[in-house]
mmCIF file of C-alpha atoms in Angstrom:
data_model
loop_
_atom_site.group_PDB
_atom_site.id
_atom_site.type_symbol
_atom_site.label_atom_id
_atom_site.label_comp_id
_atom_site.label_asym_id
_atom_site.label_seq_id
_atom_site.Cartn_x
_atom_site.Cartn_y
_atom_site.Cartn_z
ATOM 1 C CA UNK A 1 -99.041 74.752 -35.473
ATOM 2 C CA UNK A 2 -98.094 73.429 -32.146
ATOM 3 C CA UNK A 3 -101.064 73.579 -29.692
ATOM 4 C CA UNK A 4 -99.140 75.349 -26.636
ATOM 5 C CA UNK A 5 -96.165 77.822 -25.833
ATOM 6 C CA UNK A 6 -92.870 75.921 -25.609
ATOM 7 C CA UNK A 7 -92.600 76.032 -22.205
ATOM 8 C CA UNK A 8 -96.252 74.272 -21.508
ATOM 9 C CA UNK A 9 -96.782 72.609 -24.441
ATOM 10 C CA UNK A 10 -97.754 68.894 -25.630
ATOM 11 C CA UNK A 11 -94.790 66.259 -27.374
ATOM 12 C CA UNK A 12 -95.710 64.754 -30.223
ATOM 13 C CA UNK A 13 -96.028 61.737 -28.191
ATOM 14 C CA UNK A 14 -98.760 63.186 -27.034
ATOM 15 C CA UNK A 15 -96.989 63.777 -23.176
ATOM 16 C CA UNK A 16 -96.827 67.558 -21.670
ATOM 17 C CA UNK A 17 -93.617 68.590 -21.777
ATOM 18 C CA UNK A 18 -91.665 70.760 -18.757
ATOM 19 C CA UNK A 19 -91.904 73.748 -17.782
ATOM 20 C CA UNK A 20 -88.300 75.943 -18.014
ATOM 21 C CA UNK A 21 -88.792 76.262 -14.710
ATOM 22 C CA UNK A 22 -88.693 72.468 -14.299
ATOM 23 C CA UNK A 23 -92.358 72.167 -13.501
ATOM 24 C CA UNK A 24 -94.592 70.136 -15.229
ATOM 25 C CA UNK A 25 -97.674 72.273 -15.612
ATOM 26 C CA UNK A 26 -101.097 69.941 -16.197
ATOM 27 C CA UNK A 27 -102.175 68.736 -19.437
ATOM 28 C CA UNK A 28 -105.983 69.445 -20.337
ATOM 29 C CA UNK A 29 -107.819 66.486 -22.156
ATOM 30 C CA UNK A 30 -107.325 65.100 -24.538
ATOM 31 C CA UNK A 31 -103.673 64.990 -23.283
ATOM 32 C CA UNK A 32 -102.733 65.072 -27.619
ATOM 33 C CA UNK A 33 -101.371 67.816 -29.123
ATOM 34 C CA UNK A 34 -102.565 68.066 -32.144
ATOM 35 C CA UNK A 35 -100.376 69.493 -35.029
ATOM 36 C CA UNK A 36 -101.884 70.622 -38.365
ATOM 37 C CA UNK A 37 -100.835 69.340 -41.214
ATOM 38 C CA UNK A 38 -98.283 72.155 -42.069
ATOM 39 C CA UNK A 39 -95.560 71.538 -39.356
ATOM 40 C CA UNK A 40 -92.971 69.350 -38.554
ATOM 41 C CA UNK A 41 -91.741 67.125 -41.365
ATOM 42 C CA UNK A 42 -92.366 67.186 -44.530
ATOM 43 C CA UNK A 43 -94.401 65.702 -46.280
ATOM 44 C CA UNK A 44 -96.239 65.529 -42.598
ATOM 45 C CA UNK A 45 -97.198 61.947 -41.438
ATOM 46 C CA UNK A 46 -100.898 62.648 -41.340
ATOM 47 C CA UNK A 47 -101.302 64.994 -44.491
ATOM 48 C CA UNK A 48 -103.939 63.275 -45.638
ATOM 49 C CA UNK A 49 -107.843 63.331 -45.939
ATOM 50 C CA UNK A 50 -110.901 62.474 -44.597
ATOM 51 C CA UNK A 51 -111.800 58.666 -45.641
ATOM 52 C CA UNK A 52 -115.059 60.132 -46.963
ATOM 53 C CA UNK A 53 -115.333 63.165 -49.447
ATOM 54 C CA UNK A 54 -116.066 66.543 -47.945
ATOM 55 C CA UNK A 55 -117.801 69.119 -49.531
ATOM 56 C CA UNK A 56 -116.787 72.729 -49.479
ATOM 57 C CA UNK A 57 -120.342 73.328 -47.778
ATOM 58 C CA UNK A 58 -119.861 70.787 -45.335
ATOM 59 C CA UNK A 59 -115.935 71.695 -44.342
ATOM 60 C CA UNK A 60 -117.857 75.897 -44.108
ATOM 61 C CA UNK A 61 -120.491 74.751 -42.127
ATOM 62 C CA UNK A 62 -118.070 72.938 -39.730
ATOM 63 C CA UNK A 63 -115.495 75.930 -39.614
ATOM 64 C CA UNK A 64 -118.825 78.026 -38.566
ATOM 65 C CA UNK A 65 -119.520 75.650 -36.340
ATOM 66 C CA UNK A 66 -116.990 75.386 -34.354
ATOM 67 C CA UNK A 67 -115.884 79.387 -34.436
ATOM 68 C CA UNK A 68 -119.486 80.066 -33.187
ATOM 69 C CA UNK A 69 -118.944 78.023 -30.203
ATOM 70 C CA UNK A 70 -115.263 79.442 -29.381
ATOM 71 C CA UNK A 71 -116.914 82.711 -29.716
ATOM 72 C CA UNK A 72 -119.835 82.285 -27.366
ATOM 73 C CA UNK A 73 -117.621 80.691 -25.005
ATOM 74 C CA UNK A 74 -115.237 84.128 -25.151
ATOM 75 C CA UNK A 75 -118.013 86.259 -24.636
ATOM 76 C CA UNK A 76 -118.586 85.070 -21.280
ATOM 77 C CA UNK A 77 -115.183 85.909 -20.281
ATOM 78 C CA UNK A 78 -114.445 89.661 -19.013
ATOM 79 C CA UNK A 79 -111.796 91.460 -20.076
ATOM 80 C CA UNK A 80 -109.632 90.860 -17.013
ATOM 81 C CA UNK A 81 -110.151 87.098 -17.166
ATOM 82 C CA UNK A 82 -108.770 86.484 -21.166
ATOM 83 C CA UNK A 83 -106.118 88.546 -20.145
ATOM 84 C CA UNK A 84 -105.132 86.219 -17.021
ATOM 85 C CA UNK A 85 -102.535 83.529 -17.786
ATOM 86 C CA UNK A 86 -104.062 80.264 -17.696
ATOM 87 C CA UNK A 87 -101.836 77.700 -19.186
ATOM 88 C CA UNK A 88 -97.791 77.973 -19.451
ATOM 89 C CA UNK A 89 -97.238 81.718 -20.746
ATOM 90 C CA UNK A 90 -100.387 82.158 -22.571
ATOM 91 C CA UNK A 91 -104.017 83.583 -21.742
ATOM 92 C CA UNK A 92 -107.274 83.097 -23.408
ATOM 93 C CA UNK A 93 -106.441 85.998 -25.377
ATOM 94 C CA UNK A 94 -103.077 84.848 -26.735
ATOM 95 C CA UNK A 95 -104.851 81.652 -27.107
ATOM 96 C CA UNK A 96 -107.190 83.680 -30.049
ATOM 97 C CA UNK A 97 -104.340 85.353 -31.060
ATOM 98 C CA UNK A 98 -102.427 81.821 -32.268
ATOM 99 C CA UNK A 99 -105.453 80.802 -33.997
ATOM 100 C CA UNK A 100 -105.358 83.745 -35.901
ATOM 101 C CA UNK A 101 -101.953 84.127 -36.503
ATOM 102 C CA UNK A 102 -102.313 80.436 -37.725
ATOM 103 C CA UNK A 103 -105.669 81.212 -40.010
ATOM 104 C CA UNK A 104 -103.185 84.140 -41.578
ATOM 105 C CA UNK A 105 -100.954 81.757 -42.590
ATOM 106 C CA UNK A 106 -103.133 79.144 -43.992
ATOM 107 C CA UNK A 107 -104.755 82.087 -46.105
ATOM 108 C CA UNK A 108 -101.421 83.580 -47.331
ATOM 109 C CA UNK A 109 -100.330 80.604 -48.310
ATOM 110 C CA UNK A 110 -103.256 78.960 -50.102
ATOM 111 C CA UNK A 111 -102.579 80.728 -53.224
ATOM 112 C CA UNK A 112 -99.035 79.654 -54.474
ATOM 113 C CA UNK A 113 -99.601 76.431 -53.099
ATOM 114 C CA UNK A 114 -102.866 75.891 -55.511
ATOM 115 C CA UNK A 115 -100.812 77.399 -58.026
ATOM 116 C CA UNK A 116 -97.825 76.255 -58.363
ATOM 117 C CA UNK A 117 -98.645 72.444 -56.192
ATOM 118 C CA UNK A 118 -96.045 73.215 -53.301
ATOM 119 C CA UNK A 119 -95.238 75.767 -50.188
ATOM 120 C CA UNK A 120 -93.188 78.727 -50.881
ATOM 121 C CA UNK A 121 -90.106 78.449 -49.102
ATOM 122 C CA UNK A 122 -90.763 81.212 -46.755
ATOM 123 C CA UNK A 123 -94.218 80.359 -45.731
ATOM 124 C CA UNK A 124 -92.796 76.716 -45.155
ATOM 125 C CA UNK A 125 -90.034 77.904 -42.902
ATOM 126 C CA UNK A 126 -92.291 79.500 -41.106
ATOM 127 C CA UNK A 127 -93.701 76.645 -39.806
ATOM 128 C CA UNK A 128 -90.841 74.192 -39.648
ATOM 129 C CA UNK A 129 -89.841 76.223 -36.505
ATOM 130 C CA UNK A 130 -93.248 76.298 -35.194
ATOM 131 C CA UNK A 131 -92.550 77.569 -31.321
ATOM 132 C CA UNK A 132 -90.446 80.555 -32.641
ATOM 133 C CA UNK A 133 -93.105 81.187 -35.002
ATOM 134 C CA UNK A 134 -96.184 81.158 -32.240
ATOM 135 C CA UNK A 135 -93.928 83.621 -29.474
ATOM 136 C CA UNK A 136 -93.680 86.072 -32.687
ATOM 137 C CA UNK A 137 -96.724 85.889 -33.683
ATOM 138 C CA UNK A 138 -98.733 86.387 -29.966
ATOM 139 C CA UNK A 139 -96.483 88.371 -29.145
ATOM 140 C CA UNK A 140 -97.058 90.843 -32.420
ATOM 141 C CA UNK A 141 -100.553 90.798 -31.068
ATOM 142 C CA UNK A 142 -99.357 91.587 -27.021
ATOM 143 C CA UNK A 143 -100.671 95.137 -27.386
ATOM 144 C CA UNK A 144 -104.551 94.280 -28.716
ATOM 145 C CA UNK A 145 -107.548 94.283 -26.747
ATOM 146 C CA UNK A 146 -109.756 91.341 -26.398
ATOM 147 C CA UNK A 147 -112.261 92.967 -28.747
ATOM 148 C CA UNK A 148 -109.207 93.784 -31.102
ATOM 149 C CA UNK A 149 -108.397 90.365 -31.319
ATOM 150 C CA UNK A 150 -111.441 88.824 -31.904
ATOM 151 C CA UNK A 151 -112.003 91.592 -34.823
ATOM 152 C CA UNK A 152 -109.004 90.311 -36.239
ATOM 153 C CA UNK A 153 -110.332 86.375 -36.183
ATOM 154 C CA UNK A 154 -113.359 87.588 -37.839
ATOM 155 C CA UNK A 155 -111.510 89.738 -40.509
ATOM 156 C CA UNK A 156 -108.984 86.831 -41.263
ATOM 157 C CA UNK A 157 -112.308 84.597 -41.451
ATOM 158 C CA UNK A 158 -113.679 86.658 -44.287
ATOM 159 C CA UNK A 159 -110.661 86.888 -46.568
ATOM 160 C CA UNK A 160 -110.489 83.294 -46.632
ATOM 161 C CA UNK A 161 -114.713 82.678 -47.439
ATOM 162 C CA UNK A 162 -113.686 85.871 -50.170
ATOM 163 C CA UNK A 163 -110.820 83.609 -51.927
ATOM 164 C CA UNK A 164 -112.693 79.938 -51.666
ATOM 165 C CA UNK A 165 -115.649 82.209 -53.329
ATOM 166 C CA UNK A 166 -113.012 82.499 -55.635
ATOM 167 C CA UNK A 167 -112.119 78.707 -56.790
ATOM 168 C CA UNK A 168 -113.992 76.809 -59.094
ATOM 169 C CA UNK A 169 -115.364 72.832 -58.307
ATOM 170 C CA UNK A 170 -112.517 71.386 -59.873
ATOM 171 C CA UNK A 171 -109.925 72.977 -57.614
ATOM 172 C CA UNK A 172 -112.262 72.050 -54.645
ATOM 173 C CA UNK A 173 -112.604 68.575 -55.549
ATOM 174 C CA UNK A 174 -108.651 68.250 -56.681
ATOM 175 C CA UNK A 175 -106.582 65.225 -54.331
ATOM 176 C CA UNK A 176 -103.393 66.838 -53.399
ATOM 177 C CA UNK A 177 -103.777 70.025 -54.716
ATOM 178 C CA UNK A 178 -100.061 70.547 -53.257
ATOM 179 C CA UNK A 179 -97.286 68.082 -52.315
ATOM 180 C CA UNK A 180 -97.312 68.230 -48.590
ATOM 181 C CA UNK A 181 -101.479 67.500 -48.429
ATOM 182 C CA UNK A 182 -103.467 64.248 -50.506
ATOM 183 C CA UNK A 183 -106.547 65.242 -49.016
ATOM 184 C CA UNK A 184 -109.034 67.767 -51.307
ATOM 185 C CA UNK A 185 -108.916 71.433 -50.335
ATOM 186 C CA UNK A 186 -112.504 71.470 -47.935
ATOM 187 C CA UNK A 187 -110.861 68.380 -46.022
ATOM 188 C CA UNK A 188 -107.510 70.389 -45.341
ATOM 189 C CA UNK A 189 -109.804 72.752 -43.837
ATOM 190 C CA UNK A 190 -111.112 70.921 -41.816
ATOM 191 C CA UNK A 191 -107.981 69.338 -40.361
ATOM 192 C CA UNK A 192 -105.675 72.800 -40.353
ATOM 193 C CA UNK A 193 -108.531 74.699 -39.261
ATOM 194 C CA UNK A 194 -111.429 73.471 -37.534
ATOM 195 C CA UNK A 195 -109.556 70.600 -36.004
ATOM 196 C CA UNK A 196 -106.828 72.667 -34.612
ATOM 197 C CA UNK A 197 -109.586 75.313 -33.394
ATOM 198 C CA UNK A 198 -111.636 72.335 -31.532
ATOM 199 C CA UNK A 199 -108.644 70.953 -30.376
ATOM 200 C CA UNK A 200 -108.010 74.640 -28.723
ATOM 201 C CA UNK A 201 -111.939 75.008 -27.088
ATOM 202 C CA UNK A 202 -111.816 71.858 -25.530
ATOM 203 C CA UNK A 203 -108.630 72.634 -23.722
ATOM 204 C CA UNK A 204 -109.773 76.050 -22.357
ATOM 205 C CA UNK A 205 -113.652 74.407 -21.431
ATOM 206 C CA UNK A 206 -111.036 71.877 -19.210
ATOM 207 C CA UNK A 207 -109.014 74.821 -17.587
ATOM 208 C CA UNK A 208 -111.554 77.171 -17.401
ATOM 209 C CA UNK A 209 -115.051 75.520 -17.434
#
């Protein structure tokens, strides 16, 4: 998905784009928007792997990695300050809400896509009209509290550890195990997951500290 809201969001170019009020808000490093491998066209550009093979343990122990630090950077936040705007329309609370909203999607989708080799239609329009689909999808998630939200990362966390518990080696170890990726399955989650969640850290750390 698309890093930002629309109206403070990086180009693929890697340049912030306007505001709609016509103001160009400032662009926390690394000043590239990165865009999992799910959006835009199709098959994307970059939908493909790691140069080196990952293992399932090593893409887990990365994804743990990486949520531990987003969470113990959260925690010293109050509940006032995720709820303050801090870049375009969004707060550090919508901010958690997108990367679960995203997480959702990669988990709801995984299934068909191992099973039948491509996206189902739905799931992939979804995400062709990626700033429609993150305004929904915060916004769904307006009403939660911080802890709320954060209970939700964590529960969308464990239903994807409960289906990869699920797949053998072979599907683990299988290049393009759908159309739009040629990676294997732990190296598409690192780069739709714990890419796109680093990516997200490293932007609040700039704004925020």
């Amino acid at each position: 998905m698309a890093c930002w809201p629309a109206t403070a969001r990086c180009s693929r170019s890697g340049r912030a784009r306007s505001s709609a009020s016509g103001q160009r808000p400032p662009a926390p490093p690394p000043q590239v928007c990165y865009l999992p491998p799910d959006a835009g066209s199709w098959p994307a550009p970059e939908a493909k792997g790691d140069a080196m093979s990952t293992t399932v343990e090593q893409a887990l122990g990365a994804l743990a990695a990486t949520r531990a630090e987003l969470l113990a950077w959260v925690a010293r936040r109050s509940e006032a300050e995720s709820e303050r705007v801090v870049y375009g329309t969004w707060s550090v609370k919508n901010v958690l809400a997108h990367l679960a909203a995203w997480e959702t999607w990669v988990v709801g989708s995984m299934p068909a896509r191992l099973e039948t080799g491509s996206t189902p239609e739905p799931m992939r329009e979804r995400v062709i009209h990626e700033d429609a689909f993150n305004a929904a999808e915060v916004a769904a998630r307006a009403h939660l509290s911080l802890a709320q939200q954060l209970a939700e990362l964590a529960e969308v966390r464990e239903l994807l550890l409960a289906y990869l518990a699920s797949l053998d080696p072979a599907t683990m170890a299988k290049p393009q195990p759908w159309a739009e990726w040629q990676g294997t399955l732990p190296e598409y989650l690192l780069r739709s997951l714990r890419d796109h969640e680093r990516q997200h850290l490293d932007e609040l750390r700039a704004l925020l500290g």
